[in-house]
Coordinates of C-alpha atoms in Angstrom, one line a residue:
M1226 CA -5.7 65.9 100.2
P1227 CA -5.7 62.5 100.4
F1228 CA -6.1 60.5 97.1
D1229 CA -9.4 59.9 96.1
V1230 CA -11.7 56.9 93.3
R1231 CA -13.8 58.4 92.8
R1232 CA -11.8 61.6 91.0
F1233 CA -11.7 58.0 87.1
D1234 CA -15.8 57.7 87.7
I1235 CA -16.7 59.3 84.2
Y1236 CA -19.8 58.6 84.5
R1237 CA -20.9 60.6 87.3
K1238 CA -25.1 60.7 87.9
V1239 CA -27.2 63.7 88.1
P1240 CA -29.3 63.1 91.2
K1241 CA -33.3 63.2 89.7
D1242 CA -34.1 66.0 92.7
L1243 CA -32.4 68.3 89.9
T1244 CA -33.8 67.5 86.6
Q1245 CA -36.6 68.3 84.7
P1246 CA -39.0 67.1 82.1
T1247 CA -39.2 68.7 78.4
Y1248 CA -40.5 68.1 75.5
T1249 CA -37.9 67.2 73.5
G1250 CA -37.0 64.8 75.5
A1251 CA -40.6 63.2 75.6
F1252 CA -40.2 63.0 71.7
T1253 CA -37.2 61.1 72.1
A1254 CA -39.0 58.7 74.3
S1255 CA -42.0 58.6 72.7
L1256 CA -43.1 60.5 68.9
T1257 CA -46.3 59.1 69.5
D1258 CA -47.1 61.1 73.2
A1259 CA -50.1 63.9 72.4
L1260 CA -48.0 67.6 72.6
P1261 CA -49.8 68.4 75.2
T1262 CA -49.3 65.5 77.7
A1263 CA -45.8 64.9 76.5
R1264 CA -44.4 67.0 78.7
S1265 CA -45.2 65.1 81.6
C1266 CA -44.3 62.4 80.3
D1267 CA -40.9 62.4 79.6
C1268 CA -39.0 59.7 79.9
H1269 CA -35.4 61.0 78.0
P1270 CA -32.1 60.0 80.2
W1271 CA -31.2 62.3 79.9
R1272 CA -33.0 64.7 81.5
R1273 CA -32.6 69.0 82.1
L1274 CA -30.9 70.4 86.2
S1275 CA -32.8 73.0 86.8
P1276 CA -31.6 75.5 89.5
K1277 CA -35.0 77.8 90.1
H1278 CA -36.5 73.9 91.5
T1279 CA -33.5 72.9 93.8
S1280 CA -32.9 74.0 97.1
P1281 CA -30.0 75.6 97.7
A1282 CA -28.8 72.6 100.3
L1283 CA -29.2 70.1 97.1
W1284 CA -27.2 71.9 94.7
E1285 CA -24.5 72.4 97.0
R1286 CA -24.7 68.3 98.2
W1287 CA -24.3 67.9 94.7
G1288 CA -20.8 70.2 94.1
H1289 CA -19.0 68.6 96.2
G1290 CA -18.7 65.0 94.7
F1291 CA -22.3 63.8 94.8
S1292 CA -21.6 59.8 93.5
P1293 CA -23.1 56.7 93.3
Q1294 CA -23.0 53.2 95.6
Q1295 CA -18.6 52.1 95.4
S1296 CA -18.4 49.8 93.7
D1297 CA -19.1 52.6 91.1
R1298 CA -16.5 54.1 91.7
Y1299 CA -14.4 51.3 89.5
V1300 CA -16.2 50.7 86.1
S1301 CA -14.5 53.9 84.7
I1302 CA -11.2 52.2 86.0
L1303 CA -12.0 48.6 84.7
C1304 CA -13.5 50.4 81.2
C1305 CA -10.6 51.9 80.3
V1306 CA -8.7 48.7 81.3
V1307 CA -10.3 46.8 78.8
I1308 CA -9.9 49.0 76.3
L1309 CA -5.8 48.8 76.7
F1310 CA -5.5 45.4 76.3
L1311 CA -7.8 45.4 73.6
F1312 CA -6.4 47.6 71.9
L1313 CA -2.6 46.4 72.1
S1314 CA -4.3 43.5 71.2
E1315 CA -5.9 45.0 67.7
L1316 CA -2.5 46.8 68.2
T1317 CA -0.9 43.1 68.0
G1318 CA -2.3 42.4 64.8
F1319 CA -2.2 45.3 62.5
I1320 CA 1.7 44.9 62.8
T1321 CA 1.7 41.4 62.3
T1322 CA 2.1 40.2 58.8
E1323 CA 0.5 36.6 57.9
I1324 CA 1.5 34.1 55.4
V1325 CA -2.2 33.0 53.5
N1326 CA -1.5 29.8 51.7
E1327 CA -3.7 28.7 48.7
L1328 CA -4.0 25.9 46.0
Y1329 CA -4.7 26.3 41.9
V1330 CA -4.0 25.0 39.1
D1331 CA -1.7 26.5 37.1
D1332 CA 2.4 26.7 35.6
P1333 CA 3.1 29.3 37.7
D1334 CA 6.9 30.0 36.8
K1335 CA 6.1 30.3 32.6
D1336 CA 8.7 31.8 32.4
S1337 CA 11.2 29.3 33.4
G1338 CA 11.2 28.2 29.7
G1339 CA 9.9 24.2 31.4
K1340 CA 13.1 23.4 33.3
I1341 CA 13.0 23.1 37.0
E1342 CA 16.5 23.7 38.7
V1343 CA 17.7 21.1 41.0
S1344 CA 20.8 20.7 43.8
L1345 CA 21.4 17.8 44.9
N1346 CA 25.0 16.9 47.4
I1347 CA 25.2 13.3 48.0
S1348 CA 28.3 11.3 49.9
L1349 CA 29.2 7.5 49.1
P1350 CA 32.1 7.1 51.5
N1351 CA 32.7 3.4 49.3
L1352 CA 32.9 4.5 45.4
H1353 CA 35.7 6.3 44.5
C1354 CA 34.8 9.3 42.5
D1355 CA 36.8 8.7 39.5
L1356 CA 32.9 5.2 39.1
V1357 CA 29.9 8.4 40.3
G1358 CA 27.8 9.7 37.6
L1359 CA 24.7 11.5 37.2
D1360 CA 22.6 10.2 34.6
I1361 CA 19.7 12.2 33.2
Q1362 CA 16.5 11.0 31.5
D1363 CA 12.8 12.3 31.0
E1364 CA 9.9 11.5 28.5
M1365 CA 11.0 14.3 26.5
G1366 CA 13.5 12.0 24.9
R1367 CA 16.9 13.3 26.7
H1368 CA 18.6 10.2 28.4
E1369 CA 22.6 12.1 29.3
V1370 CA 25.3 9.6 30.4
G1371 CA 27.8 11.5 32.9
H1372 CA 26.6 14.8 33.2
I1373 CA 29.1 17.0 34.5
D1374 CA 27.7 21.2 34.3
N1375 CA 28.3 22.8 37.4
S1376 CA 29.1 20.0 39.1
M1377 CA 31.8 18.9 41.8
K1378 CA 33.4 15.7 43.1
V1379 CA 35.2 15.7 47.0
A1380 CA 37.0 12.3 48.1
L1381 CA 36.1 10.8 50.9
N1382 CA 37.7 9.0 53.4
H1383 CA 41.6 9.0 51.9
G1384 CA 40.6 8.5 48.8
D1385 CA 37.7 5.4 48.6
G1386 CA 34.4 7.4 49.4
C1387 CA 33.1 10.9 47.4
R1388 CA 31.1 13.4 48.1
F1389 CA 29.5 15.0 45.0
E1390 CA 27.9 18.2 44.4
G1391 CA 26.3 19.9 41.3
E1392 CA 23.2 22.2 40.3
F1393 CA 21.2 21.1 36.7
T1394 CA 18.0 21.6 35.0
I1395 CA 15.4 19.4 34.4
N1396 CA 12.9 19.7 31.6
K1397 CA 8.4 19.5 33.9
V1398 CA 7.3 16.1 32.2
P1399 CA 8.1 13.2 34.2
G1400 CA 11.7 11.5 34.2
N1401 CA 14.3 10.8 36.4
F1402 CA 17.7 10.9 37.9
H1403 CA 20.9 8.7 39.5
V1404 CA 23.6 8.4 40.6
S1405 CA 25.6 5.1 39.2
T1406 CA 28.8 4.1 38.4
H1407 CA 27.3 3.8 34.3
S1408 CA 29.0 6.6 33.0
A1409 CA 32.4 5.3 34.4
T1410 CA 34.9 3.9 32.1
A1411 CA 35.2 0.2 33.2
Q1412 CA 32.7 -0.9 35.8
P1413 CA 33.7 -1.9 39.0
Q1414 CA 33.3 -5.8 40.7
S1415 CA 31.0 -4.6 43.6
P1416 CA 30.2 -0.8 43.7
D1417 CA 29.0 0.1 47.2
M1418 CA 26.0 2.8 46.8
T1419 CA 25.4 2.6 50.4
H1420 CA 25.3 6.8 51.1
S1421 CA 23.5 9.7 52.7
I1422 CA 21.8 13.1 51.2
H1423 CA 22.4 16.0 52.6
K1424 CA 20.6 18.2 50.4
L1425 CA 18.4 17.4 47.0
A1426 CA 15.8 20.3 46.7
F1427 CA 14.0 22.4 43.9
G1428 CA 13.8 25.2 42.2
E1429 CA 14.7 29.2 44.1
K1430 CA 16.2 28.6 48.0
L1431 CA 13.4 29.3 50.1
Q1432 CA 13.9 30.3 53.5
V1433 CA 10.7 31.8 55.4
Q1434 CA 10.5 31.3 59.0
K1435 CA 6.3 30.4 58.7
V1436 CA 6.2 28.6 56.0
H1437 CA 7.5 24.3 57.1
G1438 CA 7.3 22.8 53.6
A1439 CA 8.9 20.1 52.5
F1440 CA 11.3 21.6 50.2
N1441 CA 14.3 19.5 51.5
A1442 CA 12.3 16.7 52.3
L1443 CA 15.6 14.4 51.5
G1444 CA 17.8 16.2 53.2
G1445 CA 19.2 14.1 55.7
A1446 CA 19.0 10.7 55.2
D1447 CA 20.7 8.2 56.1
K1448 CA 21.0 4.2 53.5
L1449 CA 25.2 3.8 55.7
A1450 CA 23.9 1.1 56.6
S1451 CA 22.2 -0.9 54.1
N1452 CA 23.0 -3.1 51.3
P1453 CA 26.2 -1.9 49.6
L1454 CA 25.8 -3.6 47.0
A1455 CA 21.1 -2.7 46.8
S1456 CA 19.5 -0.2 44.3
H1457 CA 17.8 2.4 46.3
D1458 CA 14.1 4.3 44.0
Y1459 CA 12.8 7.5 45.7
I1460 CA 9.1 8.0 44.0
L1461 CA 8.6 11.6 44.1
K1462 CA 5.8 14.1 43.6
I1463 CA 7.2 17.9 43.3
V1464 CA 5.1 21.0 44.0
P1465 CA 5.0 23.9 43.1
T1466 CA 4.9 26.7 44.5
V1467 CA 5.2 30.3 44.6
Y1468 CA 6.0 32.8 48.0
E1469 CA 4.7 36.4 47.5
D1470 CA 5.6 39.1 50.3
L1471 CA 4.0 42.3 50.7
L1472 CA 5.6 44.5 47.5
G1473 CA 3.8 41.9 45.1
K1474 CA 7.5 40.3 45.0
Q1475 CA 7.0 36.3 43.9
R1476 CA 10.1 33.9 44.2
F1477 CA 9.1 30.6 42.5
S1478 CA 10.1 27.2 44.4
Y1479 CA 9.1 23.0 44.4
Q1480 CA 8.5 21.1 47.8
Y1481 CA 8.2 17.5 47.0
T1482 CA 6.9 14.6 49.0
V1483 CA 9.2 10.8 48.3
A1484 CA 8.0 7.1 48.9
N1485 CA 11.5 4.9 49.2
K1486 CA 12.2 1.2 48.1
E1487 CA 15.5 -1.1 48.0
Y1488 CA 16.4 -4.2 46.0
V1489 CA 19.1 -6.0 44.5
A1490 CA 19.2 -5.1 40.7
Y1491 CA 20.6 -7.2 37.5
S1492 CA 21.3 -6.7 34.1
H1493 CA 21.4 -8.3 31.5
T1494 CA 24.3 -10.5 31.4
G1495 CA 23.6 -11.1 35.7
R1496 CA 25.6 -8.1 36.6
I1497 CA 24.6 -6.8 40.2
I1498 CA 25.6 -2.9 38.4
P1499 CA 22.8 -0.9 41.5
A1500 CA 22.2 2.9 41.5
I1501 CA 20.2 5.4 43.0
W1502 CA 17.1 6.4 41.5
F1503 CA 15.6 9.6 42.0
R1504 CA 12.4 9.4 39.3
Y1505 CA 10.1 12.3 39.7
D1506 CA 6.5 14.0 38.3
L1507 CA 5.2 17.0 38.3
S1508 CA 1.9 18.0 40.4
P1509 CA -0.9 19.9 38.8
I1510 CA -2.0 21.6 41.9
T1511 CA 0.1 24.7 43.0
V1512 CA 0.6 26.1 46.7
K1513 CA 1.1 29.6 46.6
Y1514 CA 2.2 31.6 49.4
T1515 CA 1.3 35.1 50.5
E1516 CA 1.9 38.1 53.0
R1517 CA -0.6 40.1 54.0
K1518 CA -1.3 42.9 56.3
Q1519 CA -4.3 44.0 58.4
P1520 CA -5.4 47.6 55.9
L1521 CA -5.1 50.6 57.7
Y1522 CA -9.2 51.7 57.6
R1523 CA -9.7 48.6 59.1
F1524 CA -7.8 48.9 62.0
I1525 CA -9.3 52.3 62.7
T1526 CA -12.9 50.5 62.8
S1527 CA -12.3 48.0 65.1
I1528 CA -10.3 50.2 67.3
C1529 CA -13.9 52.9 67.5
A1530 CA -15.4 49.2 68.4
I1531 CA -13.8 48.1 70.7
V1532 CA -13.8 52.5 72.5
G1533 CA -17.8 52.6 71.5
G1534 CA -18.4 49.0 72.7
T1535 CA -16.2 49.1 75.8
F1536 CA -17.8 52.7 76.8
T1537 CA -21.5 52.1 76.4
V1538 CA -21.3 48.4 77.8
A1539 CA -19.4 49.6 80.7
G1540 CA -22.8 52.4 80.1
I1541 CA -25.1 50.4 81.4
I1542 CA -22.9 48.0 83.7
D1543 CA -23.0 51.4 86.2
S1544 CA -25.9 52.8 85.5
C1545 CA -27.0 49.5 86.9
I1546 CA -25.9 49.8 89.2
F1547 CA -26.6 52.7 90.2
T1548 CA -30.7 52.4 89.7
A1549 CA -30.1 49.4 92.4
S1550 CA -27.4 51.1 95.1
E1551 CA -30.3 54.4 94.6
A1552 CA -33.8 51.5 94.9
W1553 CA -31.5 50.1 97.9
K1554 CA -31.1 53.3 99.6
K1555 CA -35.2 54.3 99.3
I1556 CA -35.9 50.9 100.2
Q1557 CA -33.8 51.1 103.9
I1558 CA -34.9 54.6 104.7
G1559 CA -38.6 53.4 103.8
K1560 CA -39.2 55.9 101.3
I1561 CA -40.4 52.7 99.0
S1562 CA -42.3 49.3 100.6

């Protein structure tokens, strides 16, 4: 038996000759109609089948698959395709984790004791490790020359250069830390401060694929072709950052913007003493990233709206097509002018 696409039609039509008016339909269509005349004005779309007023031939015709025009037969298939597409789109949104960001004024990490962790990795290929040191100072009166805790120096270029790696803390007040020869026992005649910065990061390491922030804005900075006797000023604006996952766990980090300048600095004795300065200040604005997923009840509501709305619209379209086709048939056979 050949396949008949009409089997997919879920909006099958009842011929008007097989229906009869009812009081229920009349009151549904118009509650203001009078009771004696209500039966004659039933315009309710769901009229009842009336086998007693229908010829056996017509009932046999209906039983063997009386159907609308060819275009009507595909409305049901199209409806299912649209529902499937919208369902898959909504399902994708439901299982995808969304990251929402917001700004507010506050210190998010109040348990840090007013400290910020700093990680620095910098190479000076033309300065011996014995001359390289880290100095820290800020507006709270801290002034530390030659910081050595949690730091490491690795010789480069057969001992002529040095890579400095260190982790230290700074206070949450404006200040600076700088790489220089200030802590050296004897100052060199011509210190070469050409350098490349591999990493400068503040706070906890935050690696989230969907968050593209300036957590290591100076990573990759190359000043190897600059004036060897020049000092370098990096002016940093540090922005507190919070990341909260779906379980409510928070991680605290810091982004920063940077501007830099290069100049030659002289001491009070007239000597050139170059250094690499990182001058920082904190922004009062905190950036917060929050992971969110669509609630289950909203997903169910959306699916119900998709299914119900699609069926309703498809039903209206199908009814219009069927009504138009029936009217055209009647015009063709001369029932109406």
